[in-house]
mmCIF file of C-alpha atoms in Angstrom:
data_model
loop_
_atom_site.group_PDB
_atom_site.id
_atom_site.type_symbol
_atom_site.label_atom_id
_atom_site.label_comp_id
_atom_site.label_asym_id
_atom_site.label_seq_id
_atom_site.Cartn_x
_atom_site.Cartn_y
_atom_site.Cartn_z
ATOM 1 C CA MET A 4 -154.543 -51.278 184.254
ATOM 2 C CA GLU A 5 -151.665 -52.529 186.401
ATOM 3 C CA THR A 6 -149.835 -49.220 185.977
ATOM 4 C CA ASN A 7 -152.946 -47.052 186.494
ATOM 5 C CA TYR A 8 -152.932 -46.334 182.751
ATOM 6 C CA HIS A 9 -149.536 -44.604 183.035
ATOM 7 C CA LEU A 10 -146.462 -45.447 180.999
ATOM 8 C CA VAL A 11 -144.490 -45.218 184.255
ATOM 9 C CA ASP A 12 -146.088 -45.700 187.677
ATOM 10 C CA ILE A 13 -144.255 -45.196 190.983
ATOM 11 C CA THR A 14 -145.667 -46.698 194.164
ATOM 12 C CA PHE A 15 -144.343 -46.460 197.713
ATOM 13 C CA TYR A 16 -145.219 -49.326 200.034
ATOM 14 C CA GLU A 17 -143.719 -49.751 203.495
ATOM 15 C CA LYS A 18 -139.957 -49.421 202.890
ATOM 16 C CA LYS A 19 -139.964 -50.100 199.164
ATOM 17 C CA ILE A 20 -140.358 -48.093 195.985
ATOM 18 C CA TYR A 21 -141.985 -49.954 193.093
ATOM 19 C CA VAL A 22 -141.486 -48.752 189.531
ATOM 20 C CA ALA A 23 -143.881 -50.259 186.992
ATOM 21 C CA TYR A 24 -143.673 -49.291 183.342
ATOM 22 C CA HIS A 25 -145.320 -50.276 180.095
ATOM 23 C CA HIS A 26 -143.041 -52.362 177.898
ATOM 24 C CA ALA A 27 -144.143 -50.404 174.827
ATOM 25 C CA PHE A 28 -142.324 -47.429 176.329
ATOM 26 C CA CYS A 29 -138.945 -49.048 176.986
ATOM 27 C CA ASP A 30 -137.243 -52.253 178.034
ATOM 28 C CA GLY A 31 -135.454 -53.161 181.275
ATOM 29 C CA ARG A 32 -132.161 -51.505 180.417
ATOM 30 C CA GLY A 33 -133.975 -48.518 178.954
ATOM 31 C CA ILE A 34 -135.771 -47.766 182.235
ATOM 32 C CA MET A 35 -132.574 -47.795 184.314
ATOM 33 C CA PRO A 36 -131.584 -44.124 183.686
ATOM 34 C CA PHE A 37 -135.014 -43.154 185.049
ATOM 35 C CA VAL A 38 -134.593 -45.420 188.095
ATOM 36 C CA ARG A 39 -131.106 -44.014 188.818
ATOM 37 C CA LYS A 40 -132.517 -40.484 188.591
ATOM 38 C CA LEU A 41 -135.383 -41.395 190.909
ATOM 39 C CA ILE A 42 -132.974 -42.826 193.505
ATOM 40 C CA TYR A 43 -130.736 -39.754 193.221
ATOM 41 C CA TYR A 44 -133.562 -37.271 193.837
ATOM 42 C CA TYR A 45 -134.987 -39.372 196.652
ATOM 43 C CA CYS A 46 -131.593 -39.446 198.370
ATOM 44 C CA LEU A 47 -131.131 -35.727 197.713
ATOM 45 C CA LYS A 48 -134.288 -35.038 199.739
ATOM 46 C CA LYS A 49 -133.549 -37.625 202.425
ATOM 47 C CA TYR A 50 -129.784 -37.409 202.943
ATOM 48 C CA GLN A 51 -127.120 -34.743 202.818
ATOM 49 C CA PRO A 52 -124.816 -34.907 200.940
ATOM 50 C CA PRO A 53 -126.479 -36.922 198.168
ATOM 51 C CA ILE A 54 -125.015 -40.240 197.068
ATOM 52 C CA ASP A 55 -122.887 -40.460 193.940
ATOM 53 C CA ILE A 56 -124.512 -42.411 191.092
ATOM 54 C CA ASP A 57 -122.568 -43.328 187.944
ATOM 55 C CA ASP A 58 -123.862 -42.310 184.513
ATOM 56 C CA LEU A 59 -126.468 -39.975 185.958
ATOM 57 C CA SER A 60 -128.011 -37.197 183.933
ATOM 58 C CA LEU A 61 -129.987 -34.669 185.961
ATOM 59 C CA ALA A 62 -133.546 -33.615 185.197
ATOM 60 C CA SER A 63 -132.244 -30.186 184.180
ATOM 61 C CA GLU A 64 -130.042 -31.722 181.455
ATOM 62 C CA ASN A 65 -131.252 -32.591 177.983
ATOM 63 C CA MET A 66 -131.349 -36.212 176.894
ATOM 64 C CA SER A 67 -128.466 -37.200 174.651
ATOM 65 C CA ILE A 68 -129.105 -37.903 170.970
ATOM 66 C CA GLY A 69 -128.131 -41.534 171.556
ATOM 67 C CA GLU A 70 -130.903 -41.966 174.140
ATOM 68 C CA LEU A 71 -133.558 -40.805 171.679
ATOM 69 C CA GLN A 72 -132.402 -42.753 168.612
ATOM 70 C CA GLU A 73 -134.563 -45.509 167.209
ATOM 71 C CA PRO A 74 -132.494 -48.699 166.935
ATOM 72 C CA PHE A 75 -132.369 -50.835 163.799
ATOM 73 C CA VAL A 76 -133.954 -48.286 161.474
ATOM 74 C CA SER A 77 -131.032 -48.431 159.063
ATOM 75 C CA GLU A 78 -130.071 -52.033 159.762
ATOM 76 C CA GLU A 79 -130.719 -54.734 157.184
ATOM 77 C CA LYS A 80 -133.237 -57.365 158.153
ATOM 78 C CA ALA A 81 -131.436 -60.504 159.246
ATOM 79 C CA THR A 82 -134.723 -62.365 159.628
ATOM 80 C CA ASP A 83 -134.832 -63.196 155.917
ATOM 81 C CA THR A 84 -132.139 -65.846 156.434
ATOM 82 C CA LEU A 85 -133.550 -67.388 159.626
ATOM 83 C CA PRO A 86 -135.428 -70.686 159.420
ATOM 84 C CA VAL A 87 -139.197 -70.544 159.831
ATOM 85 C CA PHE A 88 -140.543 -72.761 162.599
ATOM 86 C CA LYS A 89 -143.868 -74.480 162.841
ATOM 87 C CA HIS A 90 -145.995 -72.738 165.415
ATOM 88 C CA ASP A 91 -147.962 -75.939 165.908
ATOM 89 C CA ALA A 92 -145.276 -76.930 168.391
ATOM 90 C CA PHE A 93 -145.544 -78.937 171.579
ATOM 91 C CA ARG A 94 -146.998 -77.020 174.544
ATOM 92 C CA LEU A 95 -146.459 -78.067 178.134
ATOM 93 C CA PRO A 96 -149.645 -79.482 179.725
ATOM 94 C CA GLU A 97 -149.432 -76.898 182.522
ATOM 95 C CA LEU A 98 -149.927 -74.206 179.869
ATOM 96 C CA THR A 99 -152.788 -75.875 178.027
ATOM 97 C CA THR A 100 -155.144 -77.415 180.574
ATOM 98 C CA ASP A 101 -157.268 -75.797 183.258
ATOM 99 C CA LYS A 102 -156.178 -78.546 185.644
ATOM 100 C CA HIS A 103 -152.648 -77.124 185.780
ATOM 101 C CA LEU A 104 -153.396 -73.486 184.983
ATOM 102 C CA TYR A 105 -152.980 -72.032 188.467
ATOM 103 C CA LYS A 106 -150.487 -74.555 189.785
ATOM 104 C CA SER A 107 -146.966 -73.295 190.351
ATOM 105 C CA THR A 108 -144.386 -75.211 188.355
ATOM 106 C CA ARG A 109 -141.347 -73.289 189.551
ATOM 107 C CA TYR A 110 -138.277 -75.311 190.404
ATOM 108 C CA GLU A 111 -134.844 -73.971 191.271
ATOM 109 C CA LEU A 112 -131.721 -75.764 190.190
ATOM 110 C CA ASN A 113 -128.181 -74.827 191.176
ATOM 111 C CA ILE A 114 -125.501 -75.558 188.585
ATOM 112 C CA ASP A 115 -121.774 -75.137 189.078
ATOM 113 C CA GLN A 116 -121.155 -72.108 186.886
ATOM 114 C CA ASP A 117 -117.483 -72.723 186.055
ATOM 115 C CA SER A 118 -117.907 -76.313 184.928
ATOM 116 C CA PHE A 119 -121.156 -75.618 183.023
ATOM 117 C CA VAL A 120 -119.822 -72.556 181.166
ATOM 118 C CA GLY A 121 -116.599 -74.442 180.392
ATOM 119 C CA TRP A 122 -118.585 -77.386 179.010
ATOM 120 C CA ALA A 123 -120.854 -75.098 176.930
ATOM 121 C CA ARG A 124 -117.874 -73.267 175.471
ATOM 122 C CA SER A 125 -116.164 -76.548 174.656
ATOM 123 C CA LYS A 126 -119.208 -77.211 172.428
ATOM 124 C CA HIS A 127 -118.870 -73.700 170.911
ATOM 125 C CA ALA A 128 -122.212 -72.691 172.428
ATOM 126 C CA THR A 129 -123.398 -69.913 174.686
ATOM 127 C CA PRO A 130 -124.655 -70.970 178.126
ATOM 128 C CA SER A 131 -128.217 -69.806 177.367
ATOM 129 C CA ILE A 132 -128.406 -71.779 174.112
ATOM 130 C CA THR A 133 -127.052 -74.838 175.905
ATOM 131 C CA VAL A 134 -129.672 -74.489 178.674
ATOM 132 C CA ALA A 135 -132.428 -74.099 176.072
ATOM 133 C CA PHE A 136 -131.404 -77.291 174.309
ATOM 134 C CA LEU A 137 -130.970 -79.237 177.549
ATOM 135 C CA MET A 138 -134.457 -78.150 178.631
ATOM 136 C CA SER A 139 -135.767 -79.355 175.267
ATOM 137 C CA LYS A 140 -134.240 -82.760 175.890
ATOM 138 C CA VAL A 141 -135.795 -82.905 179.352
ATOM 139 C CA ILE A 142 -139.220 -81.923 177.985
ATOM 140 C CA GLU A 143 -138.936 -84.632 175.341
ATOM 141 C CA ASN A 144 -138.072 -87.253 177.980
ATOM 142 C CA VAL A 145 -140.931 -86.229 180.283
ATOM 143 C CA HIS A 146 -143.543 -85.687 177.530
ATOM 144 C CA PRO A 147 -142.747 -87.888 174.497
ATOM 145 C CA ASN A 148 -144.601 -86.552 171.444
ATOM 146 C CA GLU A 149 -144.171 -85.980 167.732
ATOM 147 C CA LYS A 150 -144.370 -82.182 167.740
ATOM 148 C CA GLU A 151 -141.414 -79.838 167.560
ATOM 149 C CA ILE A 152 -140.135 -78.394 170.832
ATOM 150 C CA ILE A 153 -139.397 -74.682 170.504
ATOM 151 C CA CYS A 154 -137.262 -72.803 173.010
ATOM 152 C CA ASN A 155 -137.821 -69.069 173.266
ATOM 153 C CA LEU A 156 -134.839 -67.139 174.596
ATOM 154 C CA ALA A 157 -134.924 -63.485 175.549
ATOM 155 C CA ARG A 158 -132.302 -61.409 173.767
ATOM 156 C CA ASP A 159 -131.086 -57.827 174.021
ATOM 157 C CA ASP A 160 -130.008 -56.470 170.651
ATOM 158 C CA ARG A 161 -128.410 -53.248 171.894
ATOM 159 C CA ALA A 162 -124.911 -54.591 171.267
ATOM 160 C CA GLY A 163 -125.817 -55.111 167.615
ATOM 161 C CA SER A 164 -127.418 -51.719 167.142
ATOM 162 C CA SER A 165 -125.800 -48.407 166.344
ATOM 163 C CA CYS A 166 -127.268 -46.675 169.425
ATOM 164 C CA GLN A 167 -126.150 -48.291 172.665
ATOM 165 C CA ASN A 168 -127.811 -45.778 175.014
ATOM 166 C CA THR A 169 -131.311 -45.779 173.529
ATOM 167 C CA PHE A 170 -134.184 -46.149 175.968
ATOM 168 C CA ARG A 171 -136.288 -47.756 173.239
ATOM 169 C CA ASN A 172 -137.095 -51.444 173.186
ATOM 170 C CA CYS A 173 -134.251 -53.600 171.964
ATOM 171 C CA VAL A 174 -135.448 -56.796 173.616
ATOM 172 C CA GLY A 175 -137.216 -59.602 171.850
ATOM 173 C CA SER A 176 -137.034 -63.355 171.728
ATOM 174 C CA ILE A 177 -135.322 -65.816 169.481
ATOM 175 C CA GLU A 178 -136.800 -69.209 168.677
ATOM 176 C CA LEU A 179 -134.634 -72.305 168.721
ATOM 177 C CA ALA A 180 -136.146 -75.469 167.314
ATOM 178 C CA TYR A 181 -134.908 -78.702 168.828
ATOM 179 C CA SER A 182 -135.136 -81.660 166.490
ATOM 180 C CA ARG A 183 -135.451 -84.954 168.322
ATOM 181 C CA HIS A 184 -134.738 -87.253 165.417
ATOM 182 C CA PRO A 185 -131.186 -88.658 165.776
ATOM 183 C CA ASP A 186 -130.919 -89.349 162.049
ATOM 184 C CA GLU A 187 -131.192 -85.596 161.344
ATOM 185 C CA ILE A 188 -128.788 -83.488 163.384
ATOM 186 C CA PRO A 189 -127.260 -84.812 166.624
ATOM 187 C CA PHE A 190 -128.056 -82.778 169.737
ATOM 188 C CA LEU A 191 -124.560 -81.392 170.369
ATOM 189 C CA ASP A 192 -124.155 -80.497 166.693
ATOM 190 C CA GLN A 193 -127.353 -78.442 166.918
ATOM 191 C CA VAL A 194 -126.037 -76.645 169.994
ATOM 192 C CA GLU A 195 -122.775 -75.868 168.198
ATOM 193 C CA ASN A 196 -124.612 -74.704 165.054
ATOM 194 C CA TYR A 197 -126.798 -72.286 167.002
#
């Protein structure tokens, strides 16, 4: 309904162009060729000469084979080796009670990028995995409980597929389970393992 039942919906409001699209059609990177084309044709009508946009294919050109390919069709399933997590995990109270349902819980935190990335790499971890585990620790400290804390991280699998330019969905999420029992796996060892 939010896109007027269209896969792609373009709205002009004041001095902005809004592009809404259904995620079943493509992901964020997959919609960018369309957005670049839209900007190009808008500028072509509005300005002379038109602006130069990198990696632009015109409406008169056919889509490349790589854009139309379905990713992961021939890939082996890696999910067979991944651990299975309990889905009876801890949920934040603001997601489970009506009392907090419409309350904003957004909080911005500025972290020194160089020192944080350096520290994460010294633990052989990516910055996003490190953030996920640190957030798990914070959640455990604020809401002590016996349930597993699961971190869901968005991931883009294009780099692992055989078709880098596909407009199809390559985005999903990966679940990281944080175990809070010190006698199992220490926190930093978990970060390094992931």
